[in-house]
Coordinates of N, CA and C in Angstrom, one line a residue:
X1 N 109.2 104.2 75.7 CA 110.3 105.2 75.9 C 110.5 106.1 74.6
X2 N 110.0 106.3 73.6 CA 109.7 107.5 72.9 C 108.8 108.0 73.4
X3 N 108.0 108.1 74.8 CA 107.0 108.6 75.0 C 107.0 109.4 75.9
X4 N 108.5 108.9 76.8 CA 108.7 110.4 77.5 C 110.2 110.5 77.9
X5 N 110.3 111.9 78.2 CA 111.6 112.6 78.7 C 112.0 112.4 79.8
X6 N 113.3 112.6 80.0 CA 114.5 112.6 81.5 C 113.4 113.9 82.1
X7 N 113.3 113.7 83.6 CA 112.7 115.6 83.9 C 114.5 115.0 85.2
X8 N 114.7 114.3 86.0 CA 115.0 114.1 86.9 C 115.1 113.0 87.7
X9 N 116.2 112.0 88.0 CA 116.2 111.3 89.0 C 115.2 111.4 90.6
X10 N 114.4 110.6 90.9 CA 113.7 110.3 91.9 C 114.0 109.7 93.1
X11 N 114.8 108.9 92.9 CA 115.7 107.4 94.3 C 115.9 107.0 92.8
X12 N 116.3 105.5 94.3 CA 117.0 104.8 95.0 C 116.1 103.4 96.0
X13 N 116.7 102.7 95.5 CA 115.9 101.3 95.6 C 116.9 99.6 95.7
X14 N 116.0 98.7 96.3 CA 116.3 97.5 96.1 C 116.4 97.7 95.0
X15 N 115.1 97.5 94.0 CA 114.7 97.5 93.0 C 115.3 98.0 91.5
X16 N 115.9 99.0 92.4 CA 116.4 99.7 91.0 C 116.8 101.4 90.9
X17 N 116.4 102.0 90.4 CA 116.2 103.3 89.7 C 114.4 104.1 89.6
X18 N 114.0 105.3 90.0 CA 113.2 105.7 90.2 C 113.9 107.4 89.5
X19 N 112.5 107.4 88.9 CA 113.2 108.4 88.0 C 111.5 109.2 87.9
X20 N 111.9 110.5 87.5 CA 110.8 112.1 87.5 C 110.2 112.3 85.5
X21 N 109.9 111.0 84.0 CA 109.4 111.7 83.2 C 108.8 112.7 83.5
X22 N 108.4 113.5 81.4 CA 107.2 113.5 80.6 C 107.6 113.2 79.7
X23 N 105.5 112.9 79.4 CA 105.5 112.6 78.8 C 104.5 114.1 77.8
X24 N 106.2 113.6 76.5 CA 106.3 114.3 75.0 C 105.2 115.8 74.7
X25 N 103.7 114.1 74.5 CA 102.7 115.1 74.2 C 101.8 115.8 74.4
X26 N 101.9 114.7 76.0 CA 100.9 115.5 76.7 C 101.4 116.1 78.0
X27 N 102.5 116.5 78.2 CA 103.5 117.1 79.3 C 102.9 117.0 80.0
X28 N 102.4 115.0 80.6 CA 101.9 115.4 81.6 C 103.6 114.3 82.2
X29 N 103.4 115.1 84.1 CA 104.9 114.2 84.9 C 104.2 113.0 85.6
X30 N 105.1 112.6 84.8 CA 104.8 111.1 85.5 C 105.9 110.3 86.5
X31 N 106.1 109.5 87.3 CA 107.4 108.8 87.6 C 106.8 106.9 87.2
X32 N 108.7 107.1 86.9 CA 108.8 105.9 86.0 C 109.9 105.1 87.4
X33 N 109.5 103.4 88.1 CA 110.3 101.9 88.8 C 111.5 101.9 87.1
X34 N 112.4 102.1 87.3 CA 113.4 101.5 86.7 C 113.6 100.0 87.5
X35 N 113.3 98.8 86.6 CA 114.0 97.4 87.5 C 114.5 96.7 85.9
X36 N 115.7 96.1 87.0 CA 116.7 95.5 85.5 C 115.8 94.3 85.4
X37 N 116.2 93.7 83.7 CA 115.1 92.3 83.8 C 115.8 91.2 84.0
X38 N 115.0 91.0 84.2 CA 115.5 89.1 84.2 C 114.6 87.8 84.2
X39 N 114.6 86.8 83.8 CA 113.9 86.4 85.2 C 112.9 85.5 85.8
X40 N 113.7 85.7 87.1 CA 113.5 86.1 88.2 C 113.1 87.2 88.8
X41 N 113.3 88.4 88.2 CA 112.9 89.4 88.6 C 111.8 89.6 87.6
X42 N 111.4 89.1 86.7 CA 110.3 89.7 85.9 C 108.8 89.0 86.0
X43 N 109.5 87.3 86.8 CA 108.4 86.5 87.4 C 107.9 87.9 88.9
X44 N 108.3 88.2 89.5 CA 108.3 88.8 90.9 C 107.8 90.1 91.2
X45 N 107.9 90.5 90.0 CA 107.6 92.2 89.4 C 106.1 91.6 88.7
X46 N 106.2 90.9 88.5 CA 104.4 90.2 87.6 C 103.3 90.7 88.0
X47 N 104.0 90.0 89.6 CA 102.7 90.4 90.8 C 102.2 91.4 91.3
X48 N 103.7 92.3 91.4 CA 103.3 93.9 91.5 C 102.6 94.8 91.1
X49 N 103.1 93.6 89.1 CA 102.2 94.9 88.3 C 100.7 94.2 88.1
X50 N 100.2 93.6 88.5 CA 99.2 93.0 88.5 C 98.0 92.5 90.0
X51 N 98.6 93.1 90.4 CA 98.1 93.8 92.1 C 98.0 95.7 91.9
X52 N 98.8 96.4 91.8 CA 99.0 97.2 91.1 C 98.1 98.1 90.4
X53 N 97.9 97.0 88.6 CA 96.9 98.2 87.8 C 95.9 97.5 88.2
X54 N 95.5 96.5 89.4 CA 93.3 96.4 89.4 C 93.4 97.7 91.0
X55 N 94.4 98.0 91.4 CA 93.6 99.5 92.1 C 93.6 100.3 91.6
X56 N 92.1 101.2 92.5 CA 91.9 102.2 91.6 C 91.0 103.0 92.8
X57 N 91.8 104.2 93.5 CA 91.6 104.8 94.5 C 91.8 105.8 94.6
X58 N 91.3 107.3 95.3 CA 92.0 108.5 95.2 C 93.2 108.5 96.2
X59 N 93.5 107.3 97.1 CA 94.7 106.8 97.8 C 96.0 106.4 97.3
X60 N 95.5 105.5 96.5 CA 96.6 104.6 96.0 C 97.1 105.4 95.0
X61 N 98.2 105.6 95.1 CA 98.7 106.2 93.7 C 99.4 105.5 92.6
X62 N 98.0 106.0 91.4 CA 97.4 105.5 89.8 C 98.8 104.9 88.4
X63 N 98.6 103.1 88.7 CA 99.2 102.6 87.3 C 98.5 103.1 86.4
X64 N 99.7 103.2 85.7 CA 99.5 103.8 84.2 C 100.0 103.3 83.3
X65 N 101.2 102.6 82.9 CA 101.2 101.3 82.5 C 102.9 100.7 82.2
X66 N 102.9 99.4 81.2 CA 104.3 99.5 81.9 C 104.5 99.3 80.5
X67 N 106.3 100.4 80.3 CA 107.3 99.9 79.2 C 108.1 99.3 79.1
X68 N 108.7 97.7 78.3 CA 109.6 97.2 77.8 C 111.0 97.7 77.1
X69 N 112.1 98.0 78.0 CA 113.0 98.0 77.0 C 113.9 96.7 77.2
X70 N 114.6 96.2 75.8 CA 115.6 95.5 76.5 C 116.2 94.5 77.3
X71 N 116.8 96.0 79.2 CA 117.0 95.1 79.6 C 115.9 95.6 80.6
X72 N 115.4 96.7 80.9 CA 114.8 97.5 81.5 C 113.3 97.3 81.1
X73 N 112.5 96.4 82.6 CA 111.5 97.1 83.1 C 110.5 98.1 83.0
X74 N 110.4 99.4 82.6 CA 110.2 100.3 84.2 C 108.0 100.6 83.5
X75 N 107.9 100.2 85.3 CA 106.2 100.6 85.7 C 106.5 102.3 86.0
X76 N 105.6 102.5 84.9 CA 105.3 103.9 84.8 C 103.1 104.4 85.7
X77 N 103.7 105.6 86.6 CA 102.8 105.8 87.9 C 102.8 107.4 87.6
X78 N 101.4 107.4 88.6 CA 101.2 109.0 88.9 C 102.5 109.3 89.8
X79 N 102.8 111.1 89.4 CA 103.7 111.7 90.3 C 103.1 112.7 91.2
X80 N 103.5 111.8 92.3 CA 103.1 112.6 93.5 C 104.4 113.7 94.5
X81 N 104.0 114.6 93.8 CA 104.5 115.3 93.9 C 105.2 116.2 95.2
X82 N 104.1 116.2 96.2 CA 105.1 116.7 98.1 C 105.5 115.6 98.5
X83 N 106.2 114.2 97.7 CA 106.6 113.8 98.4 C 107.1 112.8 99.6
X84 N 107.3 111.6 100.1 CA 107.0 111.5 101.0 C 106.7 111.5 102.8
X85 N 105.5 111.4 103.4 CA 104.7 111.5 104.1 C 106.0 111.6 104.9
X86 N 107.3 110.3 105.8 CA 107.8 110.2 106.0 C 108.9 111.4 106.1
X87 N 109.5 112.4 105.6 CA 109.4 113.2 104.8 C 108.8 115.1 105.3
X88 N 107.3 114.7 105.1 CA 107.1 115.5 105.9 C 106.5 115.5 107.3
X89 N 106.8 114.3 108.3 CA 106.9 114.5 109.3 C 107.6 115.5 110.0
X90 N 109.1 114.4 109.0 CA 111.2 115.1 109.8 C 111.1 116.1 109.8
X91 N 110.2 116.5 108.6 CA 110.5 118.3 108.7 C 109.3 119.2 109.1
X92 N 108.6 118.5 109.3 CA 106.7 119.3 110.7 C 108.1 119.3 112.4
X93 N 108.3 117.9 112.3 CA 108.6 116.9 113.7 C 108.2 116.8 114.9
X94 N 106.3 117.1 114.6 CA 105.3 116.6 114.8 C 104.4 117.5 113.9
X95 N 102.7 116.5 113.8 CA 101.3 116.8 113.4 C 100.5 116.8 114.9
X96 N 100.2 118.6 114.4 CA 99.1 118.8 115.3 C 97.5 117.0 115.4
X97 N 96.9 117.1 116.6 CA 96.4 115.9 116.1 C 95.1 116.3 114.5
X98 N 95.1 117.1 115.0 CA 93.9 117.2 113.5 C 94.5 116.8 112.0
X99 N 95.9 117.0 112.1 CA 96.0 116.5 110.7 C 96.9 114.6 111.0
X100 N 97.0 114.5 112.3 CA 97.4 113.4 112.1 C 96.0 112.4 111.6
X101 N 94.9 113.1 112.0 CA 94.1 112.4 111.3 C 93.5 112.9 110.5
X102 N 93.4 113.9 110.1 CA 93.9 114.2 108.3 C 94.3 112.9 107.3
X103 N 95.7 112.7 107.3 CA 96.0 111.7 106.7 C 95.9 110.0 106.9
X104 N 95.9 110.0 108.4 CA 95.1 108.9 108.8 C 93.2 108.3 108.4
X105 N 93.6 108.8 108.9 CA 92.6 108.6 107.6 C 91.9 108.4 105.8
X106 N 92.9 109.2 105.7 CA 93.1 108.4 103.7 C 93.4 107.2 104.4
X107 N 95.2 107.2 105.1 CA 95.5 105.6 104.9 C 94.3 104.7 105.1
X108 N 94.0 104.3 106.0 CA 92.9 103.7 106.0 C 91.9 103.4 105.8
X109 N 91.5 104.9 104.7 CA 91.1 104.5 103.4 C 91.1 103.6 102.2
X110 N 92.9 104.2 101.7 CA 93.6 103.3 100.9 C 93.0 101.5 101.2
X111 N 93.9 101.6 102.4 CA 93.8 100.2 102.6 C 93.7 99.5 103.3
X112 N 91.9 99.7 103.4 CA 90.4 99.0 103.1 C 90.5 98.9 102.3
X113 N 90.8 99.9 100.7 CA 90.0 99.2 99.7 C 91.6 98.3 99.5
X114 N 92.8 97.7 98.9 CA 93.2 97.5 99.2 C 92.8 95.5 100.1
X115 N 92.0 95.8 100.9 CA 91.5 94.3 102.2 C 90.2 94.1 100.2
X116 N 89.5 94.9 100.3 CA 88.7 94.5 100.3 C 88.7 94.0 98.4
X117 N 89.1 94.6 97.6 CA 89.6 94.1 96.8 C 90.5 92.7 96.8
X118 N 91.0 91.6 97.8 CA 91.4 90.8 98.4 C 92.9 91.0 97.6
X119 N 93.9 92.6 98.2 CA 95.0 92.3 98.1 C 95.3 93.6 99.1
X120 N 96.8 92.5 100.0 CA 98.0 92.5 101.2 C 98.8 93.8 100.5
X121 N 99.4 94.5 101.5 CA 100.2 95.2 100.9 C 102.1 94.8 101.7
X122 N 101.7 95.0 102.5 CA 103.0 93.8 103.1 C 104.6 94.8 103.3
X123 N 104.0 96.3 103.0 CA 104.9 96.8 103.3 C 105.6 98.0 103.5
X124 N 103.6 98.4 104.2 CA 103.6 99.4 103.8 C 103.8 100.8 105.8
X125 N 105.0 101.3 104.5 CA 105.5 102.7 106.1 C 105.7 103.7 105.8
X126 N 105.8 104.8 106.2 CA 105.6 106.3 106.4 C 106.6 106.0 104.6
X127 N 107.7 105.8 104.2 CA 108.2 105.6 102.8 C 107.1 105.9 101.9
X128 N 107.1 104.5 101.7 CA 105.9 104.0 101.0 C 103.9 104.5 101.2
X129 N 103.9 106.0 101.3 CA 103.3 106.7 101.4 C 103.5 107.8 101.0
X130 N 102.8 108.5 99.3 CA 103.3 109.4 99.8 C 102.2 111.2 99.8
X131 N 102.3 111.5 98.8 CA 101.9 113.7 98.7 C 101.1 114.2 98.1
X132 N 100.6 114.5 97.0 CA 100.2 114.8 96.1 C 100.1 116.1 96.3
X133 N 100.4 117.2 95.1 CA 101.2 118.5 95.0 C 100.5 119.7 95.8
X134 N 98.9 119.2 96.1 CA 97.8 120.1 97.0 C 98.1 120.7 97.9
X135 N 97.7 122.1 97.8 CA 97.3 122.8 98.9 C 97.1 121.8 100.3
X136 N 96.2 120.9 100.4 CA 95.4 119.8 101.3 C 96.2 118.3 101.0
X137 N 97.1 118.1 101.4 CA 97.2 116.8 100.0 C 97.1 115.8 100.0
X138 N 96.5 115.0 99.1 CA 96.2 114.0 99.8 C 97.1 112.5 99.9
X139 N 96.9 112.0 100.7 CA 97.8 110.4 100.6 C 97.4 109.7 99.8
X140 N 98.5 108.9 99.4 CA 98.9 108.1 98.4 C 99.6 106.7 98.6
X141 N 99.4 105.6 98.3 CA 99.8 105.0 99.5 C 100.8 104.2 97.5
X142 N 102.1 103.7 98.1 CA 103.4 103.6 96.8 C 103.5 101.6 97.4
X143 N 104.0 101.4 96.1 CA 104.6 100.4 95.9 C 103.9 98.6 96.3
X144 N 103.8 98.5 95.4 CA 103.0 97.5 95.8 C 104.6 96.1 95.5
X145 N 105.4 96.7 96.0 CA 106.1 94.8 95.3 C 106.0 93.8 96.2
X146 N 105.8 94.3 97.6 CA 105.9 92.7 98.2 C 105.0 92.4 98.0
X147 N 103.4 93.1 96.9 CA 102.0 93.7 98.1 C 101.6 91.6 96.9
X148 N 100.6 90.4 97.9 CA 100.5 89.6 97.6 C 97.9 89.7 97.0
X149 N 97.7 88.8 96.1 CA 96.4 89.3 95.9 C 96.4 87.5 96.4
X150 N 94.5 87.8 98.1 CA 94.7 86.1 98.1 C 93.6 85.5 97.0
X151 N 93.2 87.1 95.8 CA 92.1 85.2 95.2 C 94.0 84.7 93.2
X152 N 94.3 85.3 94.1 CA 96.1 84.7 92.6 C 96.5 84.4 93.1
X153 N 96.5 84.4 94.7 CA 98.1 83.7 94.9 C 97.8 82.9 96.1
X154 N 98.3 81.5 97.1 CA 98.5 81.6 98.2 C 98.1 82.6 99.8
X155 N 97.3 82.0 100.8 CA 97.4 83.0 102.0 C 99.1 83.6 101.7
X156 N 99.5 84.7 101.8 CA 100.7 85.1 102.5 C 101.1 84.0 103.4
X157 N 102.9 83.5 103.6 CA 103.5 83.4 105.1 C 105.0 83.7 104.7
X158 N 105.2 84.3 104.3 CA 106.4 84.3 103.7 C 107.2 86.1 104.9
X159 N 108.3 85.8 105.5 CA 108.9 86.9 105.9 C 109.5 88.6 104.5
X160 N 108.4 88.6 104.6 CA 108.8 90.0 103.8 C 108.3 91.8 105.1
X161 N 108.8 92.5 103.3 CA 108.8 94.3 104.2 C 110.0 94.2 104.9
X162 N 109.6 96.0 105.5 CA 110.8 96.7 106.3 C 110.5 96.4 107.8
X163 N 111.4 95.6 108.0 CA 111.7 94.3 109.3 C 111.8 95.6 110.2
X164 N 111.4 96.8 110.8 CA 111.5 98.5 111.6 C 109.7 98.0 111.2
X165 N 109.3 98.2 110.6 CA 108.0 97.9 111.1 C 106.4 96.5 110.5
X166 N 107.4 95.9 110.8 CA 107.1 94.3 110.2 C 106.7 94.0 111.6
X167 N 105.3 92.8 111.4 CA 103.5 92.4 112.1 C 105.1 91.2 113.1
X168 N 104.3 90.9 114.4 CA 105.1 89.8 114.6 C 104.3 88.5 113.7
X169 N 103.0 88.7 113.6 CA 102.6 87.2 112.7 C 103.9 86.8 111.2
X170 N 103.6 87.8 110.4 CA 105.0 88.1 109.7 C 106.3 87.4 109.9
X171 N 106.6 87.3 111.2 CA 107.7 86.8 111.6 C 108.2 85.9 112.3
X172 N 106.2 85.2 112.7 CA 106.6 84.1 113.1 C 106.5 83.3 112.5
X173 N 106.0 83.6 110.8 CA 105.7 83.1 109.4 C 104.4 82.2 109.4
X174 N 104.2 82.4 110.0 CA 102.3 81.6 109.8 C 101.3 82.4 108.8
X175 N 100.9 81.6 108.1 CA 100.4 82.4 107.6 C 99.7 83.8 108.1
X176 N 98.8 84.5 107.5 CA 98.8 86.4 107.8 C 97.5 87.0 106.7
X177 N 97.6 87.0 106.8 CA 96.0 88.2 105.9 C 96.5 89.6 106.2
X178 N 95.1 90.8 105.4 CA 95.6 92.0 105.3 C 95.6 93.3 106.7
X179 N 96.2 92.6 107.4 CA 95.3 93.2 109.3 C 97.1 93.1 110.0
X180 N 98.2 93.0 108.9 CA 99.5 92.8 109.6 C 99.7 93.8 108.4
X181 N 98.5 94.9 107.9 CA 98.9 96.4 107.1 C 98.8 97.3 108.1
X182 N 98.8 97.2 109.7 CA 98.6 98.5 110.0 C 100.1 99.2 110.9
X183 N 99.7 99.8 110.8 CA 101.2 100.9 110.9 C 101.7 100.2 112.6

């Protein structure tokens, strides 16, 4: 952890806390997702790390590394300075058709790539789509905590995700595939 310095806390959730950190050597800003360690947590987070680490696409937050402390595991990722797509929609009130298409095409590109890599996100929602800080923001899919790889794991059939976004196939507890990632 000596490699990074805290800039500010940027969020919290069931997983723990997210912090904006600065690499002391390169001055690069990164996001760190801190998760309290424990046998059950470490087993669940292993899947997130394996799946996220395997993805390299311009519309997916870049996985950088994992840092371990005696009490926490921290996933180091690219920082998306533009915040959540959800916040942008709330602040704008509505998008023009062109603006909606611009973001939707990027979302579909990222999701299609995940599927080509046999990874199902399983919690795709506006709050898990971030924007970089550029003038023409690039959409970035994040939070692979519920993700599942059909190459490494059995076909998904557990009920996971955010209730308002869950697909009917997931709720029915039948096996499903990446098609459940449609918003």
